[in-house]
Amino acid sequence: MNMEKNKQSNSILAGKFILLGITGGIAAYKAAELCRLFIKAGASVRVIMTPAAKEFISPLTLQTLSKHQVYDDLFAGTKRYTVEHVELTKAADLFVVAPATANTISKIAGGIADNLLMTTMLAARCPVLLAPAMNTQMYQHPALLENLRKLRAWGYHQVGPAIGELACGDTGAGKMAPVEEIFAAAGRILRQNSSWQGLKVLITAGPTREAIDPIRFITNHSSGKMGYALAEAALERGASVTLVSGPTNLEPPRGADLIRVNTAQQMYEAVLEHFDDAHIVIKTAAVADYRPAVRQKEKIKKGESLTLELVPNPDILATLGKRKKQQILIGFAAETNNLEQNALRKLKQKNLDFIVANNVTQEGAGFNTDTNQVQIFFAGGDSKCLELMSKKELAGCLLQEVDLLLKERNTTGS
Ligand code: CTP
């Protein structure tokens, strides 16, 4: 069984650059075997040890196995390390921390950077796999469980812990997962991260702004968080991503081709320019349906009353629905009432593969939140109701649905 898992992992690990973080737990000695497995599978490994880890296993062992110097001290006498840890994260395909102690896990969740492993961790943009290892009581502490939950919601991967006899003599959950399992989990993550290689994903996010005069505009409460989370999730799968974004305060996802727009008309033009080449198109943007018929050149002065004439903006998604060829087309619907009826109408009218609908009046599902609770309606007639979750988790779930559609197409040849 383990051999089978290892065989599967081998091909994907060849040529990959793995950072192996070792923290101070009794399971640290097993990290040497993990390092050996990675090297044998063709990966290049750099080891970072915390000061406590060195009490459990000698850096020389890891240096010999990885054939590279071990990184273990933030202030190692030269400035080289402080720059090098950032360089290491740029090259890394995966950061594995095995064993990951309660202390290190909680420091990651708290953003603490007090040793080389932690500064590297905070700078890392590659996927991170944690293999927790600790005493059962420590593992069951609510602070630790909460920190692990928080890290998983942020996209950190976790393998184990296993249940078994611990070094302290207790039996329970807390034992580091077997190295073969950690190795297989690393392979799975790397495989998942390259599954969308070659796919072009076009995403729109955020609100649009429709100017009334040089000072005022019409807009809405969209934060762009859902679209940006989807862009990050698609990038993590290895896709090339074009993100057409209305004004937001968000950090651009690293690696995305970001096109900033203000108005619906600008979004329309940018989207149409990239649509024909795209394989997957996801329209999370909250596009203003109307714009002022005239944009006043000077500031409008206050008076008794003001009537604004509005004219309709183009419906970008409906236009894409008409032009659609091979693309998988996904829309969003933010509703306050008659959710199903409205979503189904938009699904059909805009010729979508599926639509993601949410009730913005519901707690945790509105604009500008970090969470969302949605229903998905598919062109084939199926529907799904998902639970309340972070937008990052939801992005993963939605891309899984796209994965299923891609697989369906591959098997039917359409
Ligand atoms: N959309 C679009 N262009 C528009 C309006 C909406 O591309 N001018 C897209 C949105 O990005 C979303 C979907 O259409 O993916 C549904 O948007 P929504 O605002 O919920 O619906 P509308 O079509 O505008 O209909 P209504 O305002 O009547 O709810």
Coordinates of C-alpha atoms and ligand atoms in Angstrom, one line a residue:
M1 CA 0.0 0.0 0.0
N2 CA 2.7 2.4 1.0
M3 CA 4.8 1.3 -1.9
E4 CA 1.9 2.1 -4.2
K5 CA 1.5 5.6 -2.7
N6 CA 5.2 6.2 -3.1
K7 CA 5.2 5.2 -6.7
Q8 CA 2.4 7.7 -7.4
S9 CA 4.4 10.5 -5.7
N10 CA 7.7 9.8 -7.5
S11 CA 6.9 11.3 -10.9
I12 CA 5.5 14.6 -9.5
L13 CA 8.3 15.0 -7.0
A14 CA 11.1 14.8 -9.6
G15 CA 12.8 18.2 -10.1
K16 CA 10.7 19.8 -7.4
F17 CA 12.2 22.1 -4.8
I18 CA 11.1 21.2 -1.3
L19 CA 11.8 23.1 1.9
L20 CA 11.8 20.7 4.9
G21 CA 11.3 22.5 8.2
I22 CA 12.1 20.5 11.3
T23 CA 10.9 21.6 14.7
G24 CA 11.8 20.4 18.2
G25 CA 9.9 17.2 18.9
I26 CA 10.9 13.6 19.5
A27 CA 9.7 12.7 16.0
A28 CA 12.4 15.0 14.6
Y29 CA 14.6 12.0 13.9
K30 CA 12.0 10.7 11.5
A31 CA 12.5 13.8 9.3
A32 CA 15.8 12.3 8.2
E33 CA 13.8 9.4 6.5
L34 CA 11.4 11.8 5.0
C35 CA 14.3 13.8 3.6
R36 CA 15.8 10.6 2.1
L37 CA 12.4 9.7 0.5
F38 CA 12.2 13.2 -1.2
I39 CA 15.7 13.0 -2.5
K40 CA 15.2 9.5 -3.8
A41 CA 12.1 10.7 -5.7
G42 CA 14.3 13.2 -7.5
A43 CA 13.4 16.3 -5.4
S44 CA 15.9 18.9 -4.3
V45 CA 15.6 19.5 -0.6
R46 CA 16.8 22.3 1.7
V47 CA 16.4 21.8 5.4
I48 CA 15.6 24.5 8.0
M49 CA 15.8 23.5 11.6
T50 CA 14.6 25.4 14.7
P51 CA 17.1 25.7 17.6
A52 CA 15.0 23.1 19.5
A53 CA 15.1 20.6 16.6
K54 CA 18.9 20.5 16.8
E55 CA 18.5 19.1 20.4
F56 CA 16.8 16.1 18.9
I57 CA 18.7 15.5 15.7
S58 CA 22.1 16.6 14.4
P59 CA 22.1 19.1 11.4
L60 CA 25.0 17.0 10.0
T61 CA 22.6 14.1 9.4
L62 CA 20.3 16.3 7.4
Q63 CA 23.2 18.0 5.6
T64 CA 24.5 14.6 4.5
L65 CA 21.1 13.4 3.3
S66 CA 20.1 16.6 1.5
K67 CA 23.6 17.3 0.3
H68 CA 23.2 20.9 1.2
Q69 CA 24.0 23.1 4.2
V70 CA 21.3 23.1 6.8
Y71 CA 19.7 26.5 7.6
D72 CA 19.3 26.9 11.3
D73 CA 20.2 30.4 12.5
L74 CA 18.7 33.7 11.6
F75 CA 21.7 35.6 12.8
A76 CA 24.5 33.3 11.7
G77 CA 27.2 35.9 11.7
T78 CA 26.5 37.1 8.2
K79 CA 23.6 39.0 6.6
R80 CA 23.4 36.2 4.0
Y81 CA 20.7 34.2 5.8
T82 CA 18.2 37.0 6.2
V83 CA 18.2 37.5 2.5
E84 CA 18.5 33.8 1.7
H85 CA 15.4 32.7 3.5
V86 CA 13.4 34.9 1.1
E87 CA 15.2 33.5 -1.9
L88 CA 14.5 30.0 -0.6
T89 CA 10.8 30.7 -0.5
K90 CA 10.8 32.0 -4.0
A91 CA 12.2 28.8 -5.4
A92 CA 10.2 26.4 -3.3
D93 CA 7.4 24.3 -4.7
L94 CA 6.4 23.0 -1.3
F95 CA 7.2 23.7 2.4
V96 CA 6.8 20.7 4.6
V97 CA 7.1 21.0 8.4
A98 CA 7.6 17.6 10.0
P99 CA 7.3 17.4 12.9
A100 CA 5.3 20.6 13.5
T101 CA 5.2 21.2 17.2
A102 CA 2.3 23.0 19.0
N103 CA 4.6 25.9 19.5
T104 CA 5.5 26.3 15.8
I105 CA 1.9 25.8 14.7
S106 CA 0.6 28.4 17.1
K107 CA 3.4 30.8 16.0
I108 CA 2.4 30.5 12.4
A109 CA -1.2 31.2 13.3
G110 CA -0.1 34.2 15.2
G111 CA 2.4 35.5 12.6
I112 CA 5.4 35.3 14.9
A113 CA 8.8 35.4 13.2
D114 CA 11.4 34.6 15.9
N115 CA 13.6 32.1 14.1
L116 CA 14.7 31.3 10.6
L117 CA 12.0 28.7 10.1
M118 CA 9.3 31.2 11.1
T119 CA 10.7 34.1 9.0
T120 CA 10.8 31.7 6.0
M121 CA 7.3 30.5 6.8
L122 CA 5.9 34.0 6.8
A123 CA 7.6 34.9 3.5
A124 CA 6.5 31.6 1.9
R125 CA 4.0 31.8 -1.0
C126 CA 4.2 28.1 -1.9
P127 CA 1.8 25.5 -0.4
V128 CA 2.7 24.5 3.2
L129 CA 2.2 21.0 4.6
L130 CA 2.2 20.6 8.4
A131 CA 2.7 17.3 10.1
P132 CA 1.7 18.0 13.7
A133 CA 3.3 16.0 16.5
M134 CA 2.8 16.4 20.2
N135 CA 1.4 15.0 23.4
T136 CA -2.4 14.2 23.2
Q137 CA -3.4 16.7 25.9
M138 CA -1.5 19.4 24.0
Y139 CA -3.1 18.4 20.8
Q140 CA -6.6 18.6 22.4
H141 CA -6.0 22.0 23.8
P142 CA -8.6 24.4 22.3
A143 CA -6.0 27.0 21.5
L144 CA -4.1 24.5 19.4
L145 CA -7.2 23.1 17.7
E146 CA -8.4 26.6 16.9
N147 CA -5.0 27.5 15.5
L148 CA -5.0 24.4 13.2
R149 CA -8.5 25.3 12.1
K150 CA -7.4 28.8 11.3
L151 CA -4.4 27.6 9.3
R152 CA -6.5 25.1 7.3
A153 CA -9.0 27.9 6.5
W154 CA -6.0 30.0 5.2
G155 CA -5.1 27.1 2.9
Y156 CA -2.4 25.3 4.9
H157 CA -2.4 21.6 4.4
Q158 CA -2.3 19.1 7.3
V159 CA -1.4 15.5 7.5
G160 CA -2.0 13.6 10.7
P161 CA -1.5 13.4 13.6
A162 CA -1.9 9.7 14.0
I163 CA -3.2 7.9 17.0
G164 CA -0.8 5.7 18.8
E165 CA 1.6 5.3 21.7
L166 CA 3.5 8.6 22.3
A167 CA 7.0 9.1 23.6
C168 CA 5.6 10.2 27.0
G169 CA 3.9 6.8 27.4
D170 CA 0.3 8.2 26.8
T171 CA -1.8 6.7 24.0
G172 CA -3.9 9.0 21.8
A173 CA -3.9 11.4 19.0
G174 CA -0.7 13.4 18.6
K175 CA 1.8 11.0 17.0
M176 CA 3.4 12.4 13.8
A177 CA 1.8 10.8 10.7
P178 CA 4.1 8.0 9.3
V179 CA 6.7 9.5 6.9
E180 CA 5.2 7.5 4.0
E181 CA 1.9 9.3 4.5
I182 CA 3.6 12.7 4.7
F183 CA 5.5 11.8 1.5
A184 CA 2.2 10.8 -0.2
A185 CA 0.5 14.0 1.0
A186 CA 3.3 16.0 -0.5
G187 CA 2.8 14.3 -3.8
R188 CA -0.9 14.9 -3.8
I189 CA -0.5 18.6 -3.1
L190 CA 2.1 19.0 -5.9
R191 CA -0.1 17.0 -8.3
Q192 CA -3.1 19.1 -7.4
N193 CA -1.0 22.2 -7.9
S194 CA -0.2 21.4 -11.4
S195 CA -3.5 20.0 -12.5
W196 CA -4.6 23.2 -14.2
Q197 CA -1.3 23.8 -16.0
G198 CA -2.0 25.1 -19.5
L199 CA -5.5 26.3 -18.6
K200 CA -6.3 30.0 -19.0
V201 CA -8.7 31.3 -16.4
L202 CA -10.5 34.7 -16.7
I203 CA -12.0 36.1 -13.5
T204 CA -13.7 39.4 -12.8
A205 CA -13.9 40.8 -9.3
G206 CA -15.1 43.8 -7.3
P207 CA -17.5 46.6 -8.0
T208 CA -17.6 49.0 -10.8
R209 CA -17.8 52.8 -10.4
E210 CA -20.0 54.9 -12.6
A211 CA -19.1 58.6 -12.4
I212 CA -21.8 61.2 -11.8
D213 CA -19.4 64.2 -11.8
P214 CA -15.6 64.5 -11.0
I215 CA -16.4 63.8 -7.3
R216 CA -19.2 61.3 -7.1
F217 CA -19.9 57.9 -8.5
I218 CA -22.5 55.1 -8.3
T219 CA -21.1 51.8 -6.9
N220 CA -22.0 48.9 -4.6
H221 CA -20.6 47.1 -1.5
S222 CA -18.6 44.4 -3.4
S223 CA -15.2 43.9 -1.8
G224 CA -13.7 41.7 -4.5
K225 CA -12.7 39.1 -1.9
M226 CA -14.5 36.2 -3.6
G227 CA -12.9 36.9 -7.0
Y228 CA -9.4 37.3 -5.6
A229 CA -9.8 34.1 -3.6
L230 CA -10.8 32.3 -6.8
A231 CA -7.8 33.8 -8.6
E232 CA -5.4 32.5 -5.9
A233 CA -7.0 29.1 -5.9
A234 CA -6.7 28.8 -9.7
L235 CA -3.0 30.0 -9.5
E236 CA -2.3 27.4 -6.9
R237 CA -3.5 24.7 -9.3
G238 CA -1.0 26.0 -11.9
A239 CA -3.4 27.9 -14.2
S240 CA -2.6 31.2 -15.8
V241 CA -5.0 33.8 -14.5
T242 CA -6.2 37.1 -15.9
L243 CA -8.0 39.0 -13.2
V244 CA -10.1 42.0 -14.3
S245 CA -10.8 43.9 -11.2
G246 CA -12.9 46.9 -10.3
P247 CA -11.6 49.1 -7.5
T248 CA -10.7 47.1 -4.3
N249 CA -8.3 47.4 -1.4
L250 CA -7.0 43.9 -1.9
E251 CA -3.4 42.7 -2.4
P252 CA -3.2 41.5 -6.1
P253 CA -2.7 37.7 -6.2
R254 CA 0.9 37.0 -7.0
G255 CA 1.3 35.6 -10.5
A256 CA -2.0 36.9 -11.8
D257 CA -2.2 39.2 -14.8
L258 CA -4.2 42.0 -13.2
I259 CA -6.2 44.4 -15.3
R260 CA -7.6 47.3 -13.2
V261 CA -10.8 48.9 -14.4
N262 CA -13.3 51.4 -13.0
T263 CA -16.4 51.3 -15.1
A264 CA -18.7 48.5 -16.4
Q265 CA -17.8 49.6 -20.0
Q266 CA -14.1 49.2 -19.2
M267 CA -14.7 45.8 -17.7
Y268 CA -16.7 44.8 -20.7
E269 CA -13.9 45.8 -23.1
A270 CA -11.2 44.0 -21.0
V271 CA -13.2 40.8 -20.6
L272 CA -14.1 40.6 -24.3
E273 CA -10.5 41.1 -25.2
H274 CA -9.5 38.0 -23.2
F275 CA -12.6 35.8 -23.6
D276 CA -11.9 33.9 -26.8
D277 CA -8.6 32.5 -25.4
A278 CA -10.0 31.5 -22.0
H279 CA -10.9 28.0 -21.0
I280 CA -12.7 29.0 -17.7
V281 CA -14.5 32.3 -17.1
I282 CA -15.8 33.2 -13.6
K283 CA -17.7 36.4 -13.2
T284 CA -17.8 37.4 -9.6
A285 CA -17.9 41.1 -10.3
A286 CA -20.8 43.1 -9.1
V287 CA -21.3 45.2 -12.2
A288 CA -23.4 48.4 -12.0
D289 CA -26.4 47.8 -14.2
Y290 CA -26.8 51.5 -14.9
R291 CA -24.6 54.6 -15.4
P292 CA -25.5 58.3 -15.5
A293 CA -26.5 59.3 -19.0
V294 CA -24.2 62.3 -18.7
R295 CA -21.0 62.6 -16.7
Q296 CA -21.0 66.2 -15.6
K297 CA -17.7 67.9 -16.2
E298 CA -18.0 70.2 -13.1
K299 CA -19.1 69.3 -9.6
I300 CA -22.9 69.3 -9.4
K301 CA -24.0 72.0 -6.9
K302 CA -26.7 71.3 -4.4
G303 CA -30.2 72.5 -5.0
E304 CA -33.8 71.8 -4.1
S305 CA -33.7 68.3 -5.7
L306 CA -31.7 66.4 -8.3
T307 CA -32.8 63.9 -10.9
L308 CA -30.2 61.7 -12.5
E309 CA -30.9 60.1 -15.8
L310 CA -29.4 56.6 -15.8
V311 CA -28.8 54.4 -18.9
P312 CA -28.2 50.7 -18.9
N313 CA -24.7 49.3 -19.0
P314 CA -23.9 46.3 -21.2
D315 CA -24.6 42.9 -19.5
I316 CA -21.1 41.4 -19.8
L317 CA -22.0 37.9 -18.8
A318 CA -25.0 37.7 -21.1
T319 CA -22.7 38.8 -24.0
L320 CA -20.2 36.1 -23.1
G321 CA -23.0 33.5 -22.9
K322 CA -23.9 34.4 -26.6
R323 CA -20.2 34.2 -27.7
K324 CA -19.4 31.0 -25.7
K325 CA -17.7 28.2 -27.5
Q326 CA -15.5 25.8 -25.5
Q327 CA -15.4 27.9 -22.4
I328 CA -16.8 26.9 -19.0
L329 CA -18.8 29.9 -18.0
I330 CA -19.7 30.6 -14.3
G331 CA -21.8 33.5 -12.9
F332 CA -22.7 34.7 -9.5
A333 CA -26.0 36.0 -8.3
A334 CA -26.3 38.2 -5.2
E335 CA -30.0 38.1 -4.2
T336 CA -32.2 39.4 -1.4
N337 CA -35.3 37.4 -2.3
N338 CA -36.6 34.6 -4.6
L339 CA -33.0 33.3 -4.8
E340 CA -33.7 30.1 -6.6
Q341 CA -36.1 31.6 -9.2
N342 CA -33.7 34.5 -9.9
A343 CA -30.6 32.3 -10.1
L344 CA -32.3 29.8 -12.5
R345 CA -33.4 32.7 -14.7
K346 CA -29.8 34.1 -14.9
L347 CA -28.4 30.6 -15.4
K348 CA -30.5 30.2 -18.5
Q349 CA -30.6 33.7 -19.9
K350 CA -26.8 34.0 -19.7
N351 CA -26.1 30.5 -21.0
L352 CA -23.9 29.5 -17.9
D353 CA -22.5 26.1 -16.9
F354 CA -23.4 27.0 -13.3
I355 CA -24.4 29.9 -11.2
V356 CA -23.4 30.5 -7.6
A357 CA -26.2 32.3 -5.7
N358 CA -26.2 33.8 -2.2
N359 CA -28.7 35.7 -0.1
V360 CA -26.9 38.9 0.8
T361 CA -29.2 39.6 3.7
Q362 CA -28.1 36.4 5.5
E363 CA -25.5 36.6 8.3
G364 CA -22.0 35.9 7.0
A365 CA -23.1 35.7 3.3
G366 CA -23.2 39.3 2.3
F367 CA -20.8 41.7 0.7
N368 CA -17.5 42.6 2.4
T369 CA -17.4 39.5 4.7
D370 CA -14.7 36.9 4.8
T371 CA -17.3 34.1 4.6
N372 CA -20.1 33.1 2.3
Q373 CA -22.9 30.6 2.1
V374 CA -24.1 29.7 -1.3
Q375 CA -26.3 27.5 -3.5
I376 CA -25.0 26.3 -6.8
F377 CA -27.4 25.7 -9.7
F378 CA -26.1 23.7 -12.7
A379 CA -27.1 23.9 -16.3
G380 CA -28.0 20.2 -16.2
G381 CA -30.7 20.8 -13.6
D382 CA -28.8 19.7 -10.4
S383 CA -28.2 22.0 -7.5
K384 CA -26.2 22.0 -4.3
C385 CA -26.4 23.9 -1.0
L386 CA -23.0 24.5 0.6
E387 CA -22.5 25.3 4.3
L388 CA -21.2 28.7 5.6
M389 CA -17.4 28.7 5.0
S390 CA -14.5 31.1 4.3
K391 CA -14.3 32.6 0.8
K392 CA -10.9 30.8 0.5
E393 CA -12.5 27.5 1.2
L394 CA -15.4 28.2 -1.0
A395 CA -13.0 29.1 -3.9
G396 CA -11.6 25.6 -3.5
C397 CA -15.0 24.0 -3.6
L398 CA -16.1 25.9 -6.7
L399 CA -12.9 25.0 -8.5
Q400 CA -13.6 21.3 -7.6
E401 CA -16.9 21.7 -9.4
V402 CA -15.1 23.1 -12.4
D403 CA -12.7 20.1 -12.2
L404 CA -15.7 17.7 -12.4
L405 CA -17.0 19.6 -15.5
L406 CA -13.6 19.4 -17.1
K407 CA -13.4 15.6 -16.4
E408 CA -17.0 15.2 -17.8
R409 CA -15.9 17.0 -21.0
N410 CA -12.8 14.9 -21.3
T411 CA -14.8 11.7 -21.0
T412 CA -17.6 12.7 -23.4
G413 CA -15.1 14.4 -25.7
S414 CA -17.2 17.6 -25.9
Ligands
CTP1 N1 -23.2 40.8 -14.7 C1 -22.5 41.2 -15.8 N2 -22.8 42.5 -16.4 C2 -23.8 43.2 -15.9 C3 -24.5 42.7 -14.7 C4 -24.2 41.5 -14.2 O1 -21.6 40.6 -16.3 N3 -24.1 44.4 -16.4 C5 -22.9 39.4 -14.2 C6 -22.3 39.4 -12.8 O2 -20.9 39.5 -12.8 C7 -22.9 38.1 -12.2 C8 -24.1 37.9 -13.0 O3 -24.1 38.7 -14.2 O4 -22.0 37.1 -12.5 C9 -25.4 38.2 -12.2 O5 -25.3 39.5 -11.8 P1 -26.5 40.2 -10.9 O6 -26.1 41.6 -10.6 O7 -26.8 39.2 -9.8 O8 -27.7 40.1 -11.8 P2 -28.2 41.0 -13.0 O9 -28.0 40.2 -14.3 O10 -27.6 42.3 -13.0 O11 -29.8 41.0 -12.7 P3 -30.6 41.8 -11.5 O12 -29.9 43.1 -11.4 O13 -32.0 41.9 -12.1 O14 -30.5 40.9 -10.3

